[in-house]
Steps between C-alpha positions, in 0.01 A plus 500: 500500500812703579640464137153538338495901732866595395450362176186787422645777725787450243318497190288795647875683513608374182174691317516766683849547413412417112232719489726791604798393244330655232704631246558840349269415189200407685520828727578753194223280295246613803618815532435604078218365516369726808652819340216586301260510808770674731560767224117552500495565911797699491361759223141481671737601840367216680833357577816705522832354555706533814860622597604138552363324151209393589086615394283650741158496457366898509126453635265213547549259230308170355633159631607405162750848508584444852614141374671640186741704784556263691623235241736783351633628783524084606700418121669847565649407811628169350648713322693712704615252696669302245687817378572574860653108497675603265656813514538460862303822599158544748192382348387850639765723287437259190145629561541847558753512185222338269269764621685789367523316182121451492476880589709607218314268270184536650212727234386841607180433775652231636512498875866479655592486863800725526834392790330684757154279477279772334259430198558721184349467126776502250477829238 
């Protein structure tokens, strides 16, 4: 009975551990095909995006768009932590560092939180 417990508390590890080892394709695969409806919040300014790379919803939103967030900001944070394995820096600063990126790329309306936390629309 033992064997037959560590046995599935092992294969309950070993999936759980699979279904994190995605690879790069899958998460940039996900994250095209949600850019569509995140380019369509961001220009309604329902979402803005944050000093440290991630969306923020601006108002009450639908479950569907509160679920669209979370899964980018989720396949975002991926990553961000494989470039921080990689590079050898903070998850945080690789953050933070995309964020100005998205800023500087971001269209005019967009909402951007600024380094010192406040909410401005891009000109």
């Amino acid at each position: 009975m033992k064997r037959i417990i560590y046995t599935m508390a092992a294969l309950v590890v070993l999936c759980a551990t699979l279904a994190r080892a995605e690879g790069p394709e899958q998460v940039k695969a996900r994250m095209l095909a949600r850019q569509p409806a995140i380019t369509a919040l961001l220009a309604q300014a329902r979402a803005g995006e944050d000093n440290q790379g991630y969306l923020a919803a601006r108002g009450k939103l639908a479950e569907t768009e509160q679920q669209l967030i979370k899964d980018e900001n989720n396949d975002r944070r991926l990553v961000y932590e494989e470039i921080a394995n990689r590079t050898k820096a903070p998850v945080r600063q690789v953050g933070a560092r995309r964020a100005e990126a998205i800023a500087r790329q971001a269209r005019s309306g967009t909402w951007l939180q600024n380094a010192a936390g406040e909410w401005q629309q891009k000109r």
